[in-house]
Amino acid sequence: MSQARRQRVLALSLRQQIETRWATLGIRVAHRCVRGPETGMAMLRGRMGGTGRAFNLGEMTLTRASVVLDEASPAAGALGHGWVRGRDRRHAELIALIDACAQHEAWARHIDSELIAPLEDALEARRGEAARDTAATRVDFFTLVRGE
């Protein structure tokens, strides 16, 4: 699984879900923060219709963290990064820790199959539920044509 896909799933998932599943994996590793967690702002850019000229949509609160695994771990020195919207510092640090651990080949397979895949399924279920809720409020408009 690609790092970008893993990061996306972790950033969109709820921290409580990540912590619960992470605890069951049994990967216990000491780490230290080398940057953050720190909260700041990021500019969001948009395009009209997805293809028009870019414009600044507004700013969003963003929290980031970088961690390095300690020397006693099998993946010693691995550097991981995490970004999450909002101010949840623990969420950003947890993403960075998982990113660092995923650089160890055996752990990466374990993380992808037992952490990322179920979280991805939960995200898809939430997306489907939101789509059903939205569809329930859909209004179909029609136009009457005059017979001229």
Coordinates of N, CA and C in Angstrom, one line a residue:
M1 N 0.8 -1.2 0.0 CA 0.0 0.0 0.0 C 0.9 1.2 0.0
S2 N 0.5 2.2 -0.7 CA 1.3 3.5 -0.8 C 1.2 4.3 0.5
Q3 N 2.3 5.0 0.7 CA 2.3 5.9 1.9 C 1.2 6.9 1.8
A4 N 0.9 7.5 0.7 CA -0.1 8.5 0.5 C -1.5 8.0 0.9
R5 N -1.8 6.7 0.4 CA -3.1 6.1 0.7 C -3.2 5.9 2.2
R6 N -2.1 5.4 2.8 CA -2.1 5.1 4.3 C -2.3 6.4 5.0
Q7 N -1.6 7.5 4.6 CA -1.8 8.8 5.3 C -3.2 9.3 5.2
R8 N -3.8 9.2 4.0 CA -5.2 9.7 3.7 C -6.2 8.9 4.6
V9 N -6.1 7.6 4.7 CA -7.0 6.9 5.5 C -6.8 7.3 7.0
L10 N -5.6 7.4 7.5 CA -5.4 7.8 8.9 C -5.9 9.2 9.2
A11 N -5.7 10.1 8.3 CA -6.1 11.5 8.5 C -7.6 11.6 8.5
L12 N -8.3 10.8 7.7 CA -9.8 10.9 7.6 C -10.5 10.1 8.7
S13 N -9.8 9.1 9.3 CA -10.4 8.3 10.3 C -10.5 9.0 11.7
L14 N -11.4 8.5 12.5 CA -11.5 9.1 13.9 C -10.3 8.6 14.7
R15 N -9.8 9.4 15.6 CA -8.6 9.1 16.4 C -8.9 7.9 17.3
Q16 N -10.1 7.8 17.9 CA -10.5 6.8 18.8 C -10.5 5.4 18.0
Q17 N -10.9 5.4 16.8 CA -10.8 4.1 16.0 C -9.4 3.7 15.8
I18 N -8.5 4.7 15.5 CA -7.1 4.4 15.2 C -6.5 3.9 16.5
E19 N -6.7 4.5 17.6 CA -6.1 4.1 18.9 C -6.5 2.7 19.3
T20 N -7.8 2.4 19.1 CA -8.3 1.1 19.5 C -7.7 0.0 18.6
R21 N -7.6 0.2 17.3 CA -7.0 -0.8 16.4 C -5.5 -0.9 16.6
W22 N -4.9 0.3 16.8 CA -3.4 0.3 17.0 C -3.0 -0.5 18.3
A23 N -3.8 -0.4 19.3 CA -3.5 -1.1 20.6 C -3.6 -2.6 20.4
T24 N -4.5 -3.1 19.5 CA -4.6 -4.5 19.3 C -3.5 -5.1 18.4
L25 N -2.8 -4.3 17.7 CA -1.7 -4.7 16.8 C -0.5 -5.3 17.6
G26 N -0.3 -4.8 18.8 CA 0.8 -5.2 19.6 C 2.2 -4.7 19.2
I27 N 2.2 -3.6 18.4 CA 3.5 -3.0 18.1 C 3.8 -2.0 19.2
R28 N 4.7 -2.3 20.0 CA 5.1 -1.4 21.1 C 6.5 -0.9 20.8
V29 N 6.6 0.4 20.5 CA 7.9 1.0 20.2 C 8.1 2.4 20.8
A30 N 9.2 2.6 21.3 CA 9.5 3.9 21.9 C 9.8 4.9 20.8
H31 N 9.4 6.1 20.9 CA 9.6 7.1 19.9 C 9.8 8.5 20.6
R32 N 10.3 9.4 19.8 CA 10.3 10.8 20.4 C 9.9 11.8 19.2
C33 N 9.3 12.8 19.6 CA 8.9 13.8 18.6 C 10.1 14.7 18.2
V34 N 10.3 14.8 17.0 CA 11.4 15.7 16.5 C 10.8 17.0 16.0
R35 N 9.5 17.1 15.7 CA 8.8 18.3 15.4 C 7.4 18.2 15.8
G36 N 7.0 19.2 16.6 CA 5.6 19.2 17.0 C 5.3 18.2 18.1
P37 N 4.0 17.9 18.2 CA 2.9 18.3 17.4 C 2.7 19.8 17.5
E38 N 2.4 20.4 16.3 CA 2.2 21.9 16.3 C 1.0 22.2 15.4
T39 N 0.3 23.2 15.8 CA -0.9 23.6 15.1 C -0.7 24.9 14.3
G40 N -1.2 24.9 13.1 CA -1.0 26.1 12.3 C -2.2 26.2 11.3
M41 N -2.0 27.0 10.3 CA -3.0 27.2 9.2 C -2.4 26.8 7.9
A42 N -3.3 26.3 7.0 CA -2.9 26.0 5.6 C -3.9 26.7 4.7
M43 N -3.4 27.2 3.6 CA -4.3 27.8 2.6 C -4.9 26.7 1.7
L44 N -6.2 26.8 1.6 CA -6.9 25.8 0.7 C -7.1 26.5 -0.6
R45 N -6.8 25.8 -1.7 CA -7.0 26.3 -3.1 C -8.2 25.6 -3.7
G46 N -8.9 26.2 -4.6 CA -10.0 25.6 -5.3 C -9.9 26.0 -6.8
R47 N -10.8 25.3 -7.6 CA -10.9 25.6 -9.0 C -12.4 25.5 -9.3
M48 N -12.9 26.5 -10.0 CA -14.3 26.5 -10.5 C -14.5 25.3 -11.4
G49 N -15.4 24.4 -11.1 CA -15.7 23.3 -11.9 C -14.6 22.3 -11.9
G50 N -13.6 22.4 -11.1 CA -12.5 21.5 -11.0 C -11.4 21.7 -12.1
T51 N -11.7 22.6 -13.1 CA -10.8 22.8 -14.2 C -10.4 24.2 -14.4
G52 N -11.1 25.2 -13.8 CA -10.9 26.6 -14.0 C -9.6 27.1 -13.3
R53 N -9.5 28.4 -13.3 CA -8.3 29.0 -12.7 C -8.4 28.8 -11.2
A54 N -7.2 28.6 -10.6 CA -7.1 28.4 -9.2 C -7.4 29.7 -8.4
F55 N -8.0 29.5 -7.3 CA -8.3 30.7 -6.4 C -8.1 30.2 -4.9
N56 N -7.8 31.1 -4.0 CA -7.7 30.8 -2.6 C -9.1 30.8 -2.0
L57 N -9.4 29.6 -1.5 CA -10.7 29.3 -1.0 C -10.8 29.8 0.5
G58 N -9.8 29.6 1.2 CA -9.7 30.0 2.6 C -8.7 29.2 3.4
E59 N -8.6 29.5 4.7 CA -7.6 28.8 5.5 C -8.3 27.7 6.3
M60 N -7.5 26.7 6.7 CA -7.9 25.6 7.5 C -6.9 25.3 8.6
T61 N -7.4 25.0 9.8 CA -6.5 24.7 10.9 C -5.9 23.3 10.6
L62 N -4.6 23.1 10.8 CA -3.9 21.9 10.5 C -2.9 21.6 11.6
T63 N -2.8 20.4 12.1 CA -1.8 20.0 13.1 C -0.9 18.9 12.4
R64 N 0.4 19.1 12.7 CA 1.4 18.2 12.1 C 2.4 17.7 13.2
A65 N 3.0 16.6 13.0 CA 4.0 16.0 13.9 C 4.9 15.2 13.1
S66 N 6.2 15.1 13.6 CA 7.2 14.2 13.1 C 7.8 13.5 14.2
V67 N 7.9 12.1 14.1 CA 8.6 11.3 15.2 C 9.7 10.5 14.6
V68 N 10.6 10.1 15.5 CA 11.6 9.2 15.1 C 11.6 8.0 16.1
L69 N 11.8 6.8 15.6 CA 11.8 5.6 16.5 C 13.1 5.5 17.2
D70 N 13.1 5.1 18.4 CA 14.3 5.0 19.3 C 15.2 3.8 18.8
E71 N 16.4 3.9 19.3 CA 17.4 2.9 18.9 C 17.1 1.5 19.2
A72 N 16.3 1.2 20.2 CA 16.0 -0.2 20.7 C 15.0 -0.9 19.7
S73 N 14.4 -0.2 18.8 CA 13.3 -0.8 18.0 C 14.0 -1.4 16.7
P74 N 13.3 -2.4 16.1 CA 13.8 -3.0 14.9 C 13.9 -2.0 13.7
A75 N 13.1 -1.0 13.8 CA 13.1 0.1 12.7 C 13.8 1.3 13.3
A76 N 14.9 1.2 14.0 CA 15.5 2.3 14.7 C 15.8 3.4 13.7
G77 N 15.5 4.7 14.1 CA 15.9 5.8 13.2 C 14.9 6.1 12.2
A78 N 13.8 5.3 12.0 CA 12.8 5.6 11.0 C 12.0 6.9 11.4
L79 N 11.9 7.7 10.4 CA 11.2 9.0 10.6 C 9.8 9.0 10.0
G80 N 8.8 9.4 10.8 CA 7.4 9.4 10.3 C 6.8 10.7 10.5
H81 N 5.9 11.0 9.6 CA 5.2 12.3 9.6 C 3.7 12.1 9.6
G82 N 3.0 13.1 10.2 CA 1.6 13.0 10.3 C 0.9 14.4 10.2
W83 N -0.1 14.5 9.5 CA -0.9 15.7 9.3 C -2.4 15.4 9.5
V84 N -3.1 16.3 10.2 CA -4.5 16.1 10.4 C -5.2 17.4 10.4
R85 N -6.4 17.5 9.9 CA -7.1 18.8 10.0 C -7.6 19.0 11.4
G86 N -7.6 20.2 11.8 CA -8.1 20.5 13.2 C -6.9 20.6 14.2
R87 N -7.2 20.5 15.5 CA -6.2 20.7 16.5 C -5.9 19.5 17.3
D88 N -6.2 18.3 16.8 CA -6.0 17.1 17.6 C -4.5 16.7 17.5
R89 N -3.7 17.1 18.5 CA -2.3 16.8 18.6 C -2.0 15.3 18.7
R90 N -2.7 14.6 19.5 CA -2.5 13.2 19.6 C -2.8 12.4 18.3
H91 N -3.8 12.9 17.5 CA -4.1 12.2 16.3 C -2.9 12.4 15.3
A92 N -2.3 13.6 15.2 CA -1.2 13.9 14.3 C 0.0 13.0 14.8
E93 N 0.3 13.0 16.1 CA 1.4 12.2 16.6 C 1.2 10.7 16.3
L94 N 0.0 10.2 16.4 CA -0.3 8.8 16.2 C -0.1 8.4 14.7
I95 N -0.5 9.3 13.8 CA -0.3 9.1 12.4 C 1.2 9.1 12.1
A96 N 2.0 10.0 12.7 CA 3.4 10.0 12.5 C 4.1 8.7 13.0
L97 N 3.6 8.2 14.1 CA 4.2 7.0 14.7 C 3.9 5.8 13.8
I98 N 2.7 5.7 13.3 CA 2.3 4.6 12.4 C 3.1 4.7 11.1
D99 N 3.3 5.9 10.6 CA 4.1 6.1 9.4 C 5.5 5.7 9.6
A100 N 6.1 6.0 10.7 CA 7.4 5.5 11.0 C 7.5 4.0 11.1
C101 N 6.5 3.4 11.8 CA 6.5 1.9 11.9 C 6.3 1.2 10.6
A102 N 5.5 1.8 9.7 CA 5.2 1.2 8.4 C 6.5 1.1 7.5
Q103 N 7.6 1.8 7.9 CA 8.8 1.7 7.1 C 9.5 0.4 7.4
H104 N 9.1 -0.4 8.4 CA 9.7 -1.7 8.7 C 8.8 -2.7 7.9
E105 N 9.4 -3.5 7.0 CA 8.6 -4.3 6.1 C 7.6 -5.2 6.7
A106 N 8.0 -5.9 7.8 CA 7.1 -6.9 8.4 C 5.9 -6.1 9.1
W107 N 6.2 -5.0 9.7 CA 5.2 -4.2 10.4 C 4.3 -3.6 9.3
A108 N 4.8 -3.2 8.2 CA 4.0 -2.5 7.2 C 2.9 -3.5 6.7
R109 N 3.2 -4.7 6.5 CA 2.1 -5.7 6.0 C 1.1 -5.8 7.1
H110 N 1.5 -5.9 8.4 CA 0.6 -6.1 9.5 C -0.3 -4.8 9.6
I111 N 0.3 -3.6 9.5 CA -0.4 -2.4 9.6 C -1.4 -2.3 8.5
D112 N -1.0 -2.6 7.3 CA -1.9 -2.4 6.2 C -3.1 -3.4 6.2
S113 N -2.9 -4.6 6.6 CA -4.0 -5.6 6.7 C -4.9 -5.5 7.9
E114 N -4.3 -5.1 9.0 CA -5.1 -5.2 10.3 C -5.5 -3.8 10.8
L115 N -4.9 -2.7 10.2 CA -5.2 -1.4 10.7 C -5.9 -0.6 9.6
I116 N -5.1 -0.4 8.5 CA -5.6 0.5 7.4 C -6.8 -0.1 6.7
A117 N -6.8 -1.4 6.3 CA -7.9 -2.0 5.6 C -9.3 -1.8 6.4
P118 N -9.3 -2.2 7.7 CA -10.6 -2.0 8.4 C -11.0 -0.5 8.5
L119 N -10.0 0.4 8.7 CA -10.3 1.8 8.8 C -10.9 2.3 7.4
E120 N -10.3 1.8 6.3 CA -10.8 2.2 5.0 C -12.2 1.7 4.8
D121 N -12.5 0.5 5.2 CA -13.9 0.0 5.2 C -14.8 0.8 6.0
A122 N -14.4 1.2 7.2 CA -15.3 2.1 8.0 C -15.5 3.5 7.3
L123 N -14.5 4.0 6.7 CA -14.6 5.3 6.0 C -15.6 5.1 4.8
E124 N -15.5 4.0 4.1 CA -16.4 3.8 3.0 C -17.9 3.6 3.5
A125 N -18.1 3.0 4.6 CA -19.4 2.8 5.2 C -19.9 4.2 5.6
R126 N -19.1 5.0 6.2 CA -19.5 6.4 6.6 C -19.9 7.2 5.4
R127 N -19.1 7.1 4.3 CA -19.4 7.8 3.0 C -20.7 7.3 2.4
G128 N -21.0 6.0 2.5 CA -22.2 5.5 1.9 C -23.4 5.9 2.7
E129 N -23.3 6.0 4.1 CA -24.3 6.5 4.9 C -24.6 7.9 4.7
A130 N -23.6 8.7 4.5 CA -23.8 10.2 4.2 C -24.5 10.3 2.8
A131 N -24.1 9.5 1.9 CA -24.8 9.5 0.5 C -26.2 9.2 0.6
R132 N -26.6 8.2 1.4 CA -28.0 7.8 1.6 C -28.8 8.9 2.3
D133 N -28.2 9.5 3.3 CA -28.8 10.6 4.0 C -29.1 11.8 3.0
T134 N -28.1 12.1 2.2 CA -28.2 13.2 1.2 C -29.3 12.8 0.2
A135 N -29.3 11.6 -0.3 CA -30.3 11.2 -1.3 C -31.7 11.2 -0.8
A136 N -31.9 11.0 0.5 CA -33.2 11.1 1.1 C -33.8 12.5 1.1
T137 N -32.9 13.5 1.0 CA -33.4 14.9 1.0 C -33.4 15.5 -0.4
R138 N -33.2 14.7 -1.4 CA -33.1 15.1 -2.8 C -34.4 15.6 -3.3
V139 N -34.4 16.7 -4.0 CA -35.6 17.2 -4.7 C -35.4 17.2 -6.2
D140 N -36.3 16.6 -6.9 CA -36.3 16.6 -8.4 C -37.1 17.8 -8.9
F141 N -36.5 18.6 -9.6 CA -37.2 19.7 -10.3 C -37.5 19.4 -11.7
F142 N -38.6 19.9 -12.2 CA -38.9 19.6 -13.6 C -39.5 20.9 -14.2
T143 N -39.5 21.1 -15.4 CA -40.0 22.3 -16.1 C -41.2 21.9 -17.0
L144 N -42.2 22.6 -16.9 CA -43.3 22.4 -17.8 C -43.1 23.2 -19.1
V145 N -43.3 22.6 -20.2 CA -43.1 23.3 -21.5 C -44.5 23.8 -22.0
R146 N -44.5 25.0 -22.3 CA -45.8 25.6 -22.9 C -45.9 25.1 -24.3
G147 N -47.1 24.9 -24.8 CA -47.3 24.4 -26.1 C -47.3 25.4 -27.2
E148 N -46.4 26.2 -27.3 CA -46.4 27.3 -28.3 C -45.6 26.8 -29.5

